[in-house]
mmCIF file of C-alpha atoms in Angstrom:
data_model
loop_
_atom_site.group_PDB
_atom_site.id
_atom_site.type_symbol
_atom_site.label_atom_id
_atom_site.label_comp_id
_atom_site.label_asym_id
_atom_site.label_seq_id
_atom_site.Cartn_x
_atom_site.Cartn_y
_atom_site.Cartn_z
ATOM 1 C CA MET A 351 -0.323 0.116 0.264
ATOM 2 C CA PHE A 352 1.548 3.239 -0.995
ATOM 3 C CA GLU A 353 0.600 7.260 -0.163
ATOM 4 C CA LEU A 354 1.047 10.777 -0.782
ATOM 5 C CA ARG A 355 2.549 12.468 1.623
ATOM 6 C CA VAL A 356 2.894 16.664 1.440
ATOM 7 C CA LEU A 357 6.514 17.200 3.060
ATOM 8 C CA THR A 358 6.064 20.708 2.655
ATOM 9 C CA GLY A 359 3.693 23.912 3.516
ATOM 10 C CA LEU A 360 -0.043 24.913 5.323
ATOM 11 C CA HIS A 361 -0.945 20.732 4.863
ATOM 12 C CA ARG A 362 2.583 19.257 6.232
ATOM 13 C CA GLY A 363 2.398 16.029 7.648
ATOM 14 C CA ALA A 364 -0.634 15.307 5.172
ATOM 15 C CA ALA A 365 -0.905 11.886 3.816
ATOM 16 C CA LEU A 366 -3.177 10.617 1.174
ATOM 17 C CA PRO A 367 -4.060 6.930 0.332
ATOM 18 C CA LEU A 368 -2.815 5.355 -2.714
ATOM 19 C CA SER A 369 -5.962 3.011 -3.676
ATOM 20 C CA GLY A 370 -6.876 3.695 -7.330
ATOM 21 C CA THR A 371 -5.108 4.544 -10.431
ATOM 22 C CA SER A 372 -5.454 7.938 -10.560
ATOM 23 C CA TRP A 373 -5.885 10.991 -8.729
ATOM 24 C CA ARG A 374 -5.952 14.869 -9.362
ATOM 25 C CA ILE A 375 -4.464 17.108 -7.387
ATOM 26 C CA GLY A 376 -5.005 20.776 -6.607
ATOM 27 C CA SER A 377 -7.408 23.234 -4.488
ATOM 28 C CA SER A 378 -10.751 22.658 -6.279
ATOM 29 C CA ASP A 379 -12.777 20.697 -3.403
ATOM 30 C CA GLU A 380 -12.954 18.214 -6.119
ATOM 31 C CA ALA A 381 -9.161 17.367 -6.288
ATOM 32 C CA ASP A 382 -8.119 13.932 -4.006
ATOM 33 C CA MET A 383 -5.108 16.082 -2.467
ATOM 34 C CA VAL A 384 -6.942 19.328 -1.724
ATOM 35 C CA LEU A 385 -3.902 21.947 -1.273
ATOM 36 C CA TYR A 386 -4.445 25.999 -0.534
ATOM 37 C CA ASP A 387 -1.153 26.678 -0.066
ATOM 38 C CA PRO A 388 -0.357 30.252 -2.789
ATOM 39 C CA GLY A 389 0.072 29.078 -6.302
ATOM 40 C CA ILE A 390 -1.680 25.940 -6.350
ATOM 41 C CA ARG A 391 -3.972 25.754 -9.113
ATOM 42 C CA GLU A 392 -7.311 24.435 -9.046
ATOM 43 C CA GLN A 393 -6.983 21.573 -10.827
ATOM 44 C CA HIS A 394 -2.487 21.507 -10.269
ATOM 45 C CA CYS A 395 -1.947 18.193 -12.010
ATOM 46 C CA LEU A 396 -2.646 13.835 -12.346
ATOM 47 C CA LEU A 397 -0.986 11.713 -9.913
ATOM 48 C CA GLU A 398 -1.081 7.837 -12.347
ATOM 49 C CA LYS A 399 -0.460 4.635 -11.122
ATOM 50 C CA LEU A 400 1.304 2.769 -14.422
ATOM 51 C CA THR A 401 2.534 -0.726 -14.690
ATOM 52 C CA THR A 402 6.632 0.551 -15.086
ATOM 53 C CA GLY A 403 5.519 2.694 -11.840
ATOM 54 C CA TRP A 404 4.337 6.134 -11.023
ATOM 55 C CA GLN A 405 3.827 9.224 -13.337
ATOM 56 C CA ILE A 406 2.935 12.596 -13.083
ATOM 57 C CA ALA A 407 0.903 14.799 -15.549
ATOM 58 C CA VAL A 408 1.431 18.599 -15.814
ATOM 59 C CA LEU A 409 -2.383 20.387 -15.963
ATOM 60 C CA ASP A 410 -2.872 23.712 -14.946
ATOM 61 C CA GLY A 411 0.302 24.683 -12.989
ATOM 62 C CA PRO A 412 4.157 23.554 -12.908
ATOM 63 C CA VAL A 413 5.972 21.010 -11.536
ATOM 64 C CA ILE A 414 8.804 20.474 -10.594
ATOM 65 C CA ASN A 415 11.457 17.543 -10.698
ATOM 66 C CA SER A 416 13.532 16.251 -7.842
ATOM 67 C CA GLU A 417 16.975 18.153 -9.448
ATOM 68 C CA GLY A 418 14.329 21.885 -9.259
ATOM 69 C CA HIS A 419 13.526 21.155 -13.569
ATOM 70 C CA ALA A 420 10.483 22.170 -14.556
ATOM 71 C CA VAL A 421 8.419 19.159 -16.281
ATOM 72 C CA GLU A 422 6.704 20.161 -19.226
ATOM 73 C CA GLN A 423 4.154 17.892 -19.331
ATOM 74 C CA SER A 424 5.133 14.486 -17.917
ATOM 75 C CA LEU A 425 7.185 13.066 -15.704
ATOM 76 C CA MET A 426 7.988 9.395 -14.187
ATOM 77 C CA LEU A 427 8.299 8.745 -10.519
ATOM 78 C CA SER A 428 9.448 6.108 -8.567
ATOM 79 C CA PRO A 429 8.876 5.085 -4.801
ATOM 80 C CA GLY A 430 10.856 7.845 -1.937
ATOM 81 C CA THR A 431 11.575 10.352 -5.696
ATOM 82 C CA PRO A 432 10.103 14.233 -4.283
ATOM 83 C CA PHE A 433 8.853 16.560 -6.596
ATOM 84 C CA ALA A 434 7.510 20.126 -6.220
ATOM 85 C CA VAL A 435 3.698 21.473 -7.014
ATOM 86 C CA GLY A 436 3.456 24.899 -6.460
ATOM 87 C CA GLY A 437 6.812 25.371 -4.371
ATOM 88 C CA ILE A 438 4.786 22.399 -2.070
ATOM 89 C CA TRP A 439 7.912 19.497 -2.001
ATOM 90 C CA LEU A 440 5.308 15.658 -2.172
ATOM 91 C CA CYS A 441 6.559 12.027 -2.672
ATOM 92 C CA VAL A 442 4.935 8.896 -2.431
ATOM 93 C CA VAL A 443 5.936 6.048 -0.540
ATOM 94 C CA SER A 444 4.670 3.054 1.229
ATOM 95 C CA ALA A 445 2.744 3.466 3.975
ATOM 96 C CA ASP A 446 5.139 1.822 5.950
ATOM 97 C CA THR A 447 7.800 4.262 5.614
ATOM 98 C CA PRO A 448 8.700 6.120 9.030
ATOM 99 C CA TRP A 449 8.677 9.983 8.530
ATOM 100 C CA GLN A 450 12.074 11.749 8.380
ATOM 101 C CA ASP A 451 12.670 14.019 10.318
ATOM 102 C CA GLU A 452 12.095 18.095 8.493
ATOM 103 C CA ALA A 453 15.573 19.674 9.137
ATOM 104 C CA GLU A 454 18.859 17.018 8.613
ATOM 105 C CA GLU A 455 22.579 17.807 9.640
ATOM 106 C CA THR A 456 24.503 18.875 6.487
ATOM 107 C CA PRO A 457 28.105 17.654 6.500
ATOM 108 C CA PRO A 458 30.706 20.408 6.932
ATOM 109 C CA ASP A 459 33.025 22.099 4.329
ATOM 110 C CA GLU A 460 35.804 20.713 3.199
ATOM 111 C CA GLN A 461 38.871 22.516 4.714
ATOM 112 C CA GLN A 462 41.072 24.142 1.993
ATOM 113 C CA HIS A 463 44.343 24.019 2.279
ATOM 114 C CA VAL A 464 47.236 26.684 1.593
ATOM 115 C CA GLY A 465 50.587 26.035 1.186
ATOM 116 C CA ASP A 466 52.958 28.860 1.748
ATOM 117 C CA ALA A 467 53.765 30.348 -1.228
ATOM 118 C CA GLU A 468 57.331 31.215 -2.109
ATOM 119 C CA THR A 469 58.704 34.542 -2.269
ATOM 120 C CA PRO A 470 60.080 34.767 -6.954
ATOM 121 C CA ALA A 471 63.302 35.488 -7.100
ATOM 122 C CA ASP A 472 62.867 38.934 -8.700
ATOM 123 C CA ALA A 473 60.747 39.643 -5.719
ATOM 124 C CA PRO A 474 61.986 43.185 -4.332
ATOM 125 C CA PRO A 475 63.185 43.005 -1.391
ATOM 126 C CA THR A 476 61.602 43.907 1.902
ATOM 127 C CA GLU A 477 62.281 47.270 3.526
ATOM 128 C CA ALA A 478 63.756 46.780 7.036
ATOM 129 C CA VAL A 479 60.987 48.302 9.764
ATOM 130 C CA ALA A 480 62.818 50.648 11.691
ATOM 131 C CA PRO A 481 63.366 49.467 15.330
ATOM 132 C CA GLU A 482 60.789 51.586 17.908
ATOM 133 C CA GLU A 483 61.854 54.384 19.850
ATOM 134 C CA THR A 484 62.224 53.584 23.912
ATOM 135 C CA SER A 485 60.727 55.775 25.928
ATOM 136 C CA PRO A 486 62.502 56.957 28.636
ATOM 137 C CA THR A 487 61.683 55.457 32.315
ATOM 138 C CA PRO A 488 58.578 57.207 34.037
ATOM 139 C CA THR A 489 60.810 59.153 37.281
ATOM 140 C CA PRO A 490 58.552 59.020 40.568
ATOM 141 C CA GLU A 491 57.007 62.790 40.727
ATOM 142 C CA THR A 492 55.351 61.908 36.787
ATOM 143 C CA LEU A 493 53.670 58.601 37.926
ATOM 144 C CA LEU A 494 52.404 60.780 40.571
ATOM 145 C CA VAL A 495 50.944 63.375 38.920
ATOM 146 C CA LEU A 496 49.366 60.960 36.442
ATOM 147 C CA GLN A 497 47.141 58.922 39.446
ATOM 148 C CA GLU A 498 45.849 62.208 40.424
ATOM 149 C CA LYS A 499 44.656 62.782 36.836
ATOM 150 C CA ARG A 500 43.137 59.081 36.941
ATOM 151 C CA ARG A 501 41.418 59.594 40.004
ATOM 152 C CA LEU A 502 37.743 61.072 40.212
ATOM 153 C CA PRO A 503 36.379 63.411 42.880
ATOM 154 C CA LEU A 504 34.125 61.463 45.207
ATOM 155 C CA TRP A 505 31.379 63.656 44.337
ATOM 156 C CA ALA A 506 31.759 62.697 40.612
ATOM 157 C CA LYS A 507 31.253 59.302 41.045
ATOM 158 C CA PHE A 508 28.141 60.134 43.051
ATOM 159 C CA SER A 509 26.697 62.173 39.998
ATOM 160 C CA TYR A 510 27.082 59.222 37.464
ATOM 161 C CA LEU A 511 25.712 56.781 39.385
ATOM 162 C CA LEU A 512 22.483 59.676 40.244
ATOM 163 C CA LEU A 513 22.257 60.284 36.804
ATOM 164 C CA ALA A 514 22.118 56.354 35.371
ATOM 165 C CA VAL A 515 19.303 56.370 37.935
ATOM 166 C CA LEU A 516 17.577 58.770 36.466
ATOM 167 C CA LEU A 517 17.889 57.082 32.889
ATOM 168 C CA PHE A 518 16.931 54.129 33.948
ATOM 169 C CA MET A 519 13.475 55.570 35.453
ATOM 170 C CA ILE A 520 13.209 57.508 32.670
ATOM 171 C CA ILE A 521 12.553 54.631 29.980
ATOM 172 C CA GLY A 522 10.678 52.629 32.319
ATOM 173 C CA SER A 523 8.175 55.008 32.712
ATOM 174 C CA TRP A 524 7.849 55.313 29.040
ATOM 175 C CA MET A 525 8.153 51.470 28.280
ATOM 176 C CA LEU A 526 5.093 51.340 30.992
ATOM 177 C CA GLN A 527 2.920 54.326 29.507
ATOM 178 C CA GLU A 528 3.664 52.863 25.419
ATOM 179 C CA THR A 529 2.145 49.681 27.036
ATOM 180 C CA ALA A 530 -0.427 50.568 28.529
ATOM 181 C CA ALA A 531 -1.723 53.397 25.368
ATOM 182 C CA MET A 532 -1.443 49.863 22.931
ATOM 183 C CA PRO A 533 -5.360 49.041 22.458
ATOM 184 C CA PRO A 534 -6.077 45.272 22.639
ATOM 185 C CA ALA A 535 -5.932 43.591 19.200
ATOM 186 C CA PRO A 536 -9.221 43.061 17.382
ATOM 187 C CA PRO A 537 -11.057 39.301 17.965
ATOM 188 C CA ALA A 538 -10.832 37.575 14.717
ATOM 189 C CA GLN A 539 -13.322 37.826 12.904
ATOM 190 C CA ASP A 540 -15.293 34.822 11.805
ATOM 191 C CA THR A 541 -15.990 34.365 8.067
ATOM 192 C CA ARG A 542 -17.881 31.187 8.058
ATOM 193 C CA LEU A 543 -21.622 30.932 6.429
ATOM 194 C CA PRO A 544 -23.566 30.581 9.044
ATOM 195 C CA ILE A 545 -26.205 28.028 8.740
ATOM 196 C CA GLY A 546 -28.749 27.696 11.215
ATOM 197 C CA THR A 547 -32.377 24.957 10.197
ATOM 198 C CA LEU A 548 -31.672 20.972 9.531
ATOM 199 C CA PRO A 549 -33.279 21.520 6.229
ATOM 200 C CA GLN A 550 -30.498 24.450 4.762
ATOM 201 C CA LEU A 551 -27.580 21.938 6.679
ATOM 202 C CA THR A 552 -28.885 18.766 4.847
ATOM 203 C CA SER A 553 -29.605 19.853 1.254
ATOM 204 C CA THR A 554 -26.028 21.251 1.494
ATOM 205 C CA LEU A 555 -24.500 17.704 2.475
ATOM 206 C CA GLN A 556 -26.457 16.548 -0.106
ATOM 207 C CA THR A 557 -24.450 19.191 -2.297
ATOM 208 C CA MET A 558 -21.197 18.142 -1.131
ATOM 209 C CA LEU A 559 -21.621 14.453 -1.038
ATOM 210 C CA THR A 560 -23.176 14.299 -4.834
ATOM 211 C CA ASP A 561 -20.488 16.533 -5.775
ATOM 212 C CA ARG A 562 -17.950 13.533 -4.579
ATOM 213 C CA GLU A 563 -20.009 10.940 -5.580
ATOM 214 C CA LEU A 564 -21.114 9.701 -2.713
ATOM 215 C CA GLU A 565 -24.541 10.921 -2.438
ATOM 216 C CA ARG A 566 -25.662 6.443 -2.842
ATOM 217 C CA LEU A 567 -23.181 5.804 -0.817
ATOM 218 C CA VAL A 568 -24.237 7.737 2.477
ATOM 219 C CA THR A 569 -27.684 7.986 4.350
ATOM 220 C CA THR A 570 -28.537 11.096 5.783
ATOM 221 C CA SER A 571 -31.210 11.159 8.684
ATOM 222 C CA LEU A 572 -32.740 13.692 11.359
ATOM 223 C CA ASP A 573 -32.179 12.066 14.638
ATOM 224 C CA ASN A 574 -33.399 14.853 17.707
ATOM 225 C CA ASN A 575 -32.103 18.181 15.818
ATOM 226 C CA ARG A 576 -28.451 16.080 13.960
ATOM 227 C CA ILE A 577 -27.966 14.315 11.015
ATOM 228 C CA VAL A 578 -27.108 10.938 11.415
ATOM 229 C CA LEU A 579 -24.140 9.544 8.227
ATOM 230 C CA SER A 580 -24.511 6.046 7.916
ATOM 231 C CA GLY A 581 -23.641 3.349 5.017
ATOM 232 C CA ALA A 582 -20.537 0.918 4.409
ATOM 233 C CA LEU A 583 -18.050 2.770 1.974
ATOM 234 C CA LEU A 584 -14.911 1.571 0.388
ATOM 235 C CA PRO A 585 -11.368 3.125 2.269
ATOM 236 C CA ALA A 586 -11.000 5.408 -0.524
ATOM 237 C CA GLN A 587 -14.373 6.264 -0.085
ATOM 238 C CA HIS A 588 -13.737 6.992 3.707
ATOM 239 C CA THR A 589 -10.786 9.219 3.370
ATOM 240 C CA ARG A 590 -13.275 10.648 0.924
ATOM 241 C CA LEU A 591 -15.999 11.766 2.709
ATOM 242 C CA ALA A 592 -14.154 12.575 6.343
ATOM 243 C CA ARG A 593 -11.665 15.297 3.968
ATOM 244 C CA MET A 594 -15.238 16.714 2.717
ATOM 245 C CA LEU A 595 -16.595 17.216 6.459
ATOM 246 C CA ALA A 596 -13.827 18.921 7.228
ATOM 247 C CA GLN A 597 -14.104 21.389 4.774
ATOM 248 C CA PHE A 598 -17.324 21.701 5.662
ATOM 249 C CA HIS A 599 -16.290 22.255 9.091
ATOM 250 C CA GLN A 600 -13.707 24.808 6.978
ATOM 251 C CA ARG A 601 -17.022 26.506 4.888
ATOM 252 C CA TYR A 602 -19.500 26.974 7.422
ATOM 253 C CA VAL A 603 -20.505 27.292 10.854
ATOM 254 C CA THR A 604 -23.503 25.601 12.775
ATOM 255 C CA ALA A 605 -25.206 24.797 16.778
ATOM 256 C CA LEU A 606 -26.616 21.253 15.208
ATOM 257 C CA GLN A 607 -24.881 18.114 14.590
ATOM 258 C CA ILE A 608 -23.112 16.700 12.232
ATOM 259 C CA GLU A 609 -22.649 12.404 12.863
ATOM 260 C CA ASN A 610 -21.109 10.105 11.005
ATOM 261 C CA LEU A 611 -21.483 6.699 11.389
ATOM 262 C CA THR A 612 -20.236 5.324 8.504
ATOM 263 C CA THR A 613 -18.084 2.198 8.567
ATOM 264 C CA VAL A 614 -15.263 0.741 6.179
ATOM 265 C CA LYS A 615 -16.243 -2.171 3.821
ATOM 266 C CA ASN A 616 -14.114 -4.755 3.819
ATOM 267 C CA ASP A 617 -14.723 -7.143 0.817
ATOM 268 C CA GLN A 618 -12.733 -10.207 2.173
ATOM 269 C CA LEU A 619 -14.007 -13.717 3.682
ATOM 270 C CA PRO A 620 -12.509 -14.076 7.645
ATOM 271 C CA PHE A 621 -11.965 -16.999 6.029
ATOM 272 C CA GLN A 622 -9.792 -19.173 3.010
ATOM 273 C CA ILE A 623 -12.218 -21.227 1.179
ATOM 274 C CA VAL A 624 -9.846 -24.332 -0.536
ATOM 275 C CA GLN A 625 -13.170 -26.811 -1.732
ATOM 276 C CA VAL A 626 -15.861 -25.719 -3.928
ATOM 277 C CA THR A 627 -17.950 -28.647 -4.678
ATOM 278 C CA SER A 628 -21.600 -26.983 -6.973
ATOM 279 C CA GLY A 629 -24.633 -29.290 -8.058
ATOM 280 C CA PRO A 630 -27.711 -29.921 -5.677
ATOM 281 C CA LYS A 631 -25.511 -30.242 -2.401
ATOM 282 C CA ALA A 632 -24.132 -27.667 -3.589
ATOM 283 C CA ASN A 633 -20.618 -26.685 -0.731
ATOM 284 C CA VAL A 634 -17.761 -25.538 0.224
ATOM 285 C CA VAL A 635 -14.206 -26.461 2.716
ATOM 286 C CA THR A 636 -12.861 -23.645 4.467
ATOM 287 C CA SER A 637 -9.149 -24.370 5.119
ATOM 288 C CA ASP A 638 -9.501 -25.063 8.259
ATOM 289 C CA GLY A 639 -11.610 -28.070 7.655
ATOM 290 C CA ARG A 640 -14.962 -26.395 8.119
ATOM 291 C CA ARG A 641 -17.572 -27.799 5.559
ATOM 292 C CA ILE A 642 -20.373 -24.827 5.283
ATOM 293 C CA PHE A 643 -23.734 -26.213 2.429
ATOM 294 C CA VAL A 644 -25.903 -23.514 1.216
ATOM 295 C CA GLY A 645 -27.971 -21.387 3.603
ATOM 296 C CA ASP A 646 -25.597 -22.090 6.339
ATOM 297 C CA GLU A 647 -24.120 -18.866 8.275
ATOM 298 C CA VAL A 648 -19.983 -19.226 9.804
ATOM 299 C CA ASP A 649 -19.154 -15.793 11.021
ATOM 300 C CA ASN A 650 -21.908 -14.134 10.789
ATOM 301 C CA LEU A 651 -22.077 -14.393 7.175
ATOM 302 C CA ARG A 652 -24.194 -16.729 5.169
ATOM 303 C CA LEU A 653 -23.527 -19.511 2.384
ATOM 304 C CA VAL A 654 -26.560 -17.686 -0.757
ATOM 305 C CA SER A 655 -25.503 -19.428 -3.774
ATOM 306 C CA ILE A 656 -22.262 -21.485 -5.188
ATOM 307 C CA ASN A 657 -22.904 -21.070 -9.382
ATOM 308 C CA ASP A 658 -20.249 -22.307 -11.983
ATOM 309 C CA SER A 659 -18.539 -18.847 -11.345
ATOM 310 C CA GLN A 660 -19.294 -17.406 -8.288
ATOM 311 C CA ILE A 661 -19.752 -18.376 -4.412
ATOM 312 C CA GLU A 662 -21.915 -15.276 -2.764
ATOM 313 C CA PHE A 663 -22.529 -14.847 1.134
ATOM 314 C CA ARG A 664 -24.359 -12.194 3.240
ATOM 315 C CA GLY A 665 -24.489 -10.313 6.128
ATOM 316 C CA LYS A 666 -23.992 -7.065 7.104
ATOM 317 C CA GLN A 667 -22.585 -6.749 3.883
ATOM 318 C CA GLN A 668 -22.534 -8.428 0.436
ATOM 319 C CA ILE A 669 -19.515 -10.616 -0.787
ATOM 320 C CA LYS A 670 -18.704 -11.855 -3.799
ATOM 321 C CA VAL A 671 -15.476 -14.854 -4.897
ATOM 322 C CA ASN A 672 -15.063 -15.533 -7.499
ATOM 323 C CA TRP A 673 -13.586 -19.124 -7.858
#
């Protein structure tokens, strides 16, 4: 199982399970991976799964390969190779691959060793440096005069200390006045659209479900001033529904509750069939030796029919197995 990971940008850390053959990337709500970063077009690019690997097809926005070059039409990818769409870096990796740290240590630069340059033969001779003149040794009378000049009187020391305290008080008072006079920041305005009635909420959800081709798979029902979503979905469809609900709360504000009771559909049997017998006494034999006839129920699944090409079970969901 592979997934498309967002490495940078506003949605850094998000991942899209790659179940299917193609996925649209862009800022449109109809895209499989929605990115609201600046520079992302509505239909930016298309990720496709081919028999030879993964391919990125350019649609409305620029695509950059791992070396920083722009892609004109399409780009073949191998798992783990990053690429950028509108400045946002993405990567197709296995779902079991651990996330790497955002910042990695970079190797230090190689040290440059510079040898001493030899003096050329025709170089001009170095000028001789004249020795410094030795200053005369000060007499005791001179030292006494210098010490008296360097020593400050006591009143000067107190004056400097008083000026420093006054300056500190003036600066502190000015900073307190600036802080008190600064008005509080206005609260952020909520720009989401309000929804106050159940009919409005139901209509909005139905429109969003229809846009994502989920209207036949998800059932909406009213229950004590709340809307309940129910149905059995495939993993990719269940992820699409969760992304739709997140976008709903980003656009609308409502006091009504939305409860998601949808489940993930599993098309696999909880046991393995090793033998199939058709005819009047049609039955199947499981890997643990159990023989199941038409009408028998095992693990909450009832064997409904066995024909020449298919076995049908029914329970919480309908499962058909080809043989």
